[in-house]
Coordinates of C-alpha atoms in Angstrom, one line a residue:
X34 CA 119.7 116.2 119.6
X35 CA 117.6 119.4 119.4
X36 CA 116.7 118.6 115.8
X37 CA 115.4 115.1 117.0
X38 CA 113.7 116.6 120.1
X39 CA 111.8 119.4 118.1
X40 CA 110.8 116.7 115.5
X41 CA 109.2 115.3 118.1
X42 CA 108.1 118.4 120.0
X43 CA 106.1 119.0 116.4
X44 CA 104.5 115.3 114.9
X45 CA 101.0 116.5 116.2
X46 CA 100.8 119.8 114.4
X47 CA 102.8 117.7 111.1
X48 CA 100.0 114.8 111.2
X49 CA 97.0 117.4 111.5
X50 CA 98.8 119.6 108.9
X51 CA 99.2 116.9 106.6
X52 CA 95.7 115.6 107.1
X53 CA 94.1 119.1 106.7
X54 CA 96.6 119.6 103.5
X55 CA 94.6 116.0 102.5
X56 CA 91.4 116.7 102.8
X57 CA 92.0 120.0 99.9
X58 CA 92.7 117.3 97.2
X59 CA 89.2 115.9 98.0
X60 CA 87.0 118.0 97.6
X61 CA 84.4 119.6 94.9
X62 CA 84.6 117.2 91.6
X63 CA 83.0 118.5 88.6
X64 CA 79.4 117.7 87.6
X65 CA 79.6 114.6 85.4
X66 CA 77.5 115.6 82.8
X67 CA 78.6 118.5 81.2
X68 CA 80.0 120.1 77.9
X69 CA 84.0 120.0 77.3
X70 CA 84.1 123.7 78.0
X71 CA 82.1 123.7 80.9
X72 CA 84.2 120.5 82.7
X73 CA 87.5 122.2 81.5
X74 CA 86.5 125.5 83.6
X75 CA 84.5 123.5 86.1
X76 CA 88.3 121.8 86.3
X77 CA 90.7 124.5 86.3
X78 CA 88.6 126.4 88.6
X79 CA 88.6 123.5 90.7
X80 CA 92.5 123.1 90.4
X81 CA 92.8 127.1 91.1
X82 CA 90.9 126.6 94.6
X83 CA 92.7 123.5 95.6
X84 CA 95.8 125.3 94.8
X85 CA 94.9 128.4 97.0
X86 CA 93.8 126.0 99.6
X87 CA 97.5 124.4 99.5
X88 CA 99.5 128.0 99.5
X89 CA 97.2 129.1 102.1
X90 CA 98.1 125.9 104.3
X91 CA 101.9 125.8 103.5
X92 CA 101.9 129.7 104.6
X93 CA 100.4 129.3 107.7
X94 CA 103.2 126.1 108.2
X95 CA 105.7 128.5 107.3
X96 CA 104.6 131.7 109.3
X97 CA 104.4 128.9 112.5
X98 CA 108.4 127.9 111.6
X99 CA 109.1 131.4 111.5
X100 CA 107.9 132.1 114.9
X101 CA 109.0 129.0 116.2
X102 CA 112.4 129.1 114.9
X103 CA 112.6 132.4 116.7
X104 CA 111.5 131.4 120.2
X105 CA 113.8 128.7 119.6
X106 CA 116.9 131.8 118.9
X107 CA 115.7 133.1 122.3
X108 CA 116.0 130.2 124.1
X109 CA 119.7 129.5 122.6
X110 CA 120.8 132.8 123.6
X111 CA 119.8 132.6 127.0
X112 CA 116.9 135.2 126.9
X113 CA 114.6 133.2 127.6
X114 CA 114.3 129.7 130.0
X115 CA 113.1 126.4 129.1
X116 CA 109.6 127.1 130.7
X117 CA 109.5 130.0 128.7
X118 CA 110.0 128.4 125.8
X119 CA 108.0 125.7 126.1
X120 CA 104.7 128.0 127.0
X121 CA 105.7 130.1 124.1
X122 CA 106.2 127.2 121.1
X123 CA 102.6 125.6 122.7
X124 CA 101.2 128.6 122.3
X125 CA 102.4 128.9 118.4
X126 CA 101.3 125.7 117.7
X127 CA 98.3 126.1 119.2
X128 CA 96.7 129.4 117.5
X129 CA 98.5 128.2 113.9
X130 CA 97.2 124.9 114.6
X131 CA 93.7 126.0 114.7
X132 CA 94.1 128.5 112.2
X133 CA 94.9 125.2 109.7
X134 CA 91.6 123.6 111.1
X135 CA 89.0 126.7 110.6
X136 CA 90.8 126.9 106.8
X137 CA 88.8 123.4 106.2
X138 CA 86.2 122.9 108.5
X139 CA 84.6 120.0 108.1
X140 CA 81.5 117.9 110.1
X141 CA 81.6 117.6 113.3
X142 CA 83.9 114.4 114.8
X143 CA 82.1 112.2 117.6
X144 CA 84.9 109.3 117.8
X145 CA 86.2 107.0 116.1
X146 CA 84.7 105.5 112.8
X147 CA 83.9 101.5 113.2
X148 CA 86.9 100.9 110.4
X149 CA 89.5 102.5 113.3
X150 CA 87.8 100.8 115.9
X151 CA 88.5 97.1 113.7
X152 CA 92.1 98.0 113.9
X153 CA 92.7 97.4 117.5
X154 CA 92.0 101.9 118.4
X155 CA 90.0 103.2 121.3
X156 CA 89.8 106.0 122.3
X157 CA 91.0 107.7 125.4
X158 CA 89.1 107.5 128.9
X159 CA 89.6 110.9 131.3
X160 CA 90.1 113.1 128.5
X161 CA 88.4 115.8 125.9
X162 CA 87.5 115.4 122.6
X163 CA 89.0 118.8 120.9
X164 CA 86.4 118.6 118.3
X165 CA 88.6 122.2 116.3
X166 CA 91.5 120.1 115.3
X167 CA 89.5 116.7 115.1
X168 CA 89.3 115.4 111.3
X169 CA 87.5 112.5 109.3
X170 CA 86.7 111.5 105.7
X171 CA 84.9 108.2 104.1
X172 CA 85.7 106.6 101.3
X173 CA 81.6 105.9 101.1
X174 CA 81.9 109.6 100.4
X175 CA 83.1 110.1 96.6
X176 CA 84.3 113.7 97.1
X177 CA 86.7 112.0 99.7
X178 CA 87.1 108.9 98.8
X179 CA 89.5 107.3 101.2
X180 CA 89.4 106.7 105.3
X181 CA 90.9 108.7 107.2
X182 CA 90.7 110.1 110.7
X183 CA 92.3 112.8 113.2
X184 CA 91.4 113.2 116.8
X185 CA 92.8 115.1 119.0
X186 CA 92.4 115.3 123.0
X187 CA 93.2 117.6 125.7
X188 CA 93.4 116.7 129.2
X189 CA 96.2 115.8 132.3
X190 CA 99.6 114.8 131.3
X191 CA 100.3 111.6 133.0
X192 CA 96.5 110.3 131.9
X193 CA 97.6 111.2 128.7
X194 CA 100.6 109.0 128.9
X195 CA 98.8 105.8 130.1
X196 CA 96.1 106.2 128.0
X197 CA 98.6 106.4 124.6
X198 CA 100.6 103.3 125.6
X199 CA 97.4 101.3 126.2
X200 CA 95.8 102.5 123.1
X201 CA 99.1 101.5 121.2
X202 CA 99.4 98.7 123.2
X203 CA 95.6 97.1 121.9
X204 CA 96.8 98.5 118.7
X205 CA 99.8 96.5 118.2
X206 CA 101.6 100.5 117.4
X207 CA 105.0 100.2 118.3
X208 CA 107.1 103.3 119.7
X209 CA 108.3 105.6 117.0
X210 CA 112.0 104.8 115.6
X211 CA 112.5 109.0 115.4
X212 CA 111.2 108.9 119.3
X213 CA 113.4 106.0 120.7
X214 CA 116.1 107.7 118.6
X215 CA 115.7 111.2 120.6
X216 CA 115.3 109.6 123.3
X217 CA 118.2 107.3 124.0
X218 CA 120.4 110.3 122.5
X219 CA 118.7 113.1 125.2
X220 CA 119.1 110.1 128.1
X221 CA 122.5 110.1 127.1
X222 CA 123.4 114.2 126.6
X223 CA 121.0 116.0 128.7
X224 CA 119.7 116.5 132.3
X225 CA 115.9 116.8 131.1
X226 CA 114.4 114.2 129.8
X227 CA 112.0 114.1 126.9
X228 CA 108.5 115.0 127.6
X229 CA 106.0 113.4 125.4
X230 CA 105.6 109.9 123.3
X231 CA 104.9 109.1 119.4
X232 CA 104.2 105.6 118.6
X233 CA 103.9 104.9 114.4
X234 CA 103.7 101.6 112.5
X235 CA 105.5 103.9 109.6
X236 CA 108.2 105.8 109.4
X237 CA 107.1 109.9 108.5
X238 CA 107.9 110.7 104.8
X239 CA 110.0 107.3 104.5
X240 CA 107.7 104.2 104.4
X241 CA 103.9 103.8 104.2
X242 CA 102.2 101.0 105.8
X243 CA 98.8 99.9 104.5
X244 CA 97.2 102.0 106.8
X245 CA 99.5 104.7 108.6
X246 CA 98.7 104.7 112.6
X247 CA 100.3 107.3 114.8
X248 CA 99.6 108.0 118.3
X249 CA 101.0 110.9 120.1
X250 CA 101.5 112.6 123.3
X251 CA 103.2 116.2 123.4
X252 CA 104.6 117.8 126.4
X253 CA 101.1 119.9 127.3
X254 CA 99.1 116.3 127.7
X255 CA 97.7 116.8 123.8
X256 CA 96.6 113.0 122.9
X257 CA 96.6 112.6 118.7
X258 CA 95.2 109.6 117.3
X259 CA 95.3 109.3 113.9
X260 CA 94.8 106.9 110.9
X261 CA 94.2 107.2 107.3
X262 CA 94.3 104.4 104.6
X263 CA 96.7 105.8 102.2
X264 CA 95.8 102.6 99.9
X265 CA 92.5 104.2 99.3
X266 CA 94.1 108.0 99.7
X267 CA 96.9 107.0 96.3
X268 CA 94.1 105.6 94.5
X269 CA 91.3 108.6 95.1
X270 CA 94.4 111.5 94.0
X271 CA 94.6 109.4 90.6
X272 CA 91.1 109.2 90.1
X273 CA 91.2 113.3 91.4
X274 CA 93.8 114.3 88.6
X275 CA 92.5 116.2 85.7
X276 CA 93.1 114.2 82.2
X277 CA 94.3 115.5 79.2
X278 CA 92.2 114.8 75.9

C-alpha cells in the first residue's frame, strides 16, 4: 500500500522529470554541411553534453529519493507525523523539482498548443500557470522534432480536483489503473484516504498510447497536464542517433 500511495504521491515530479530528461535528446544537431572530421566532433561533442545533461538529471532524481526515502524512515519510526511528512516530501519535490527545470530552461509556456487543445484538453479555470516547471516542444521545430507539452498549475485543492476530472472528463482520460489500484487498497487498509488523483490513457513504463495524456492532482492542489506524441518523439530519437560510416 505505501509503495502504491508514494507512486502516486510522485507521477508529477516522474512526468516533468521524464519530459525535462526528453527534451536533452533534442537539442543542438550538427551543422549539415561540414567535413567528416568536423561532424564527427561536432557529434561526439554533442553526445558528451547530452550525456552530462542526462547524469546531471538522473542525479538530481536520485539525491530527491535519497531525501525522500529518508523523511519516509522518519515517518515509519514514529519521529515524525503524517503532516510532518507530508510538508517535508512537498518541500523535496518542490526545490529538486525546480532544480530539473532551471537545468533545461526553455521558452516561456503561455497554454496550451492548438494540437492539445484538438485532443479534447483545457486548461484549468481558478488556478496559476507555474510557468518554472511548465514545458513544450514542436515538431515544426527540427531540433525537437516531436509535440509535446507540460503544464503545471498551483492553486486551491478542491478547485484543483474539479477542474482535473472535468478536464479528463472533455478529454475522454480515464482514472489511472495504478490510482484506482491505491485507492481501493488504502479504502480498504487505512483510516486516511488518498489525497490527490492521476488520470492516464497509458499505463507508466508499460504501454504507450499514440499520444500519452496524464492529468494529475497531488495532495498540495498541484494540477499537471501533460501530453507528448511519442509517435513523433520514437521517430525524432532515430533520426537523433549518430550513424556509423
Amino acid at each position: 500500500m505505501i509503495r502504491l500511495y508514494y507512486k502516486l504521491q510522485i507521477y508529477s515530479i516522474l512526468t516533468l522529470a521524464v519530459v525535462i530528461i526528453l527534451f536533452t535528446f533534442t537539442q543542438c544537431d550538427p551543422p549539415k554541411e561540414a567535413s567528416e572530421t568536423d561532424r564527427f566532433e561536432t557529434e561526439l561533442q554533442t553526445f558528451n553534453n547530452r550525456m552530462n545533461n542526462i547524469g546531471q538529471s538522473m542525479e538530481i532524481l536520485d539525491a530527491m529519493q535519497n531525501e525522500l526515502d529518508e523523511v519516509e524512515k522518519l515517518r515509519a519510526e514514529g519521529r515524525i507525523d503524517d503532516a510532518e511528512f507530508n510538508t517535508r516530501s512537498n518541500e523535496i519535490k518542490d526545490t529538486y523539482g525546480r532544480a530539473m527545470a532551471r537545468q533545461k530552461n526553455t521558452a516561456p509556456v503561455s497554454g496550451l498548443p492548438q494540437w492539445a487543445r484538438e485532443l479534447g484538453l483545457s486548461e484549468p479555470v481558478g488556478l496559476i500557470l507555474d510557468q518554472e516547471f511548465s514545458q513544450v516542444t514542436s515538431a515544426n521545430n527540427a531540433d525537437e522534432g516531436f509535440n509535446s507539452v507540460l503544464l503545471v498549475y498551483l492553486g486551491n485543492y478542491n478547485t484543483a480536483m474539479q477542474e482535473a476530472q472535468r478536464i479528463a472528463s472533455a478529454a475522454r482520460v480515464p482514472l489511472s489503473k495504478d490510482f484506482l489500484e491505491a485507492k481501493e487498497i488504502t479504502e480498504l487498509y487505512s483510516s486516511t484516504p488518498i489525497k490527490g488523483v492521476a488520470y492516464m490513457n497509458f499505463d507508466p513504463f508499460l504501454k504507450d498510447a499514440p499520444i500519452n495524456i496524464s492529468i494529475t492532482v497531488d495532495e498540495t492542489g498541484m494540477l499537471t497536464i501533460s501530453a507528448v506524441n511519442v509517435e513523433q518523439m520514437s521517430r525524432q530519437f532515430e533520426r537523433s542517433r549518430p550513424t556509423g560510416n
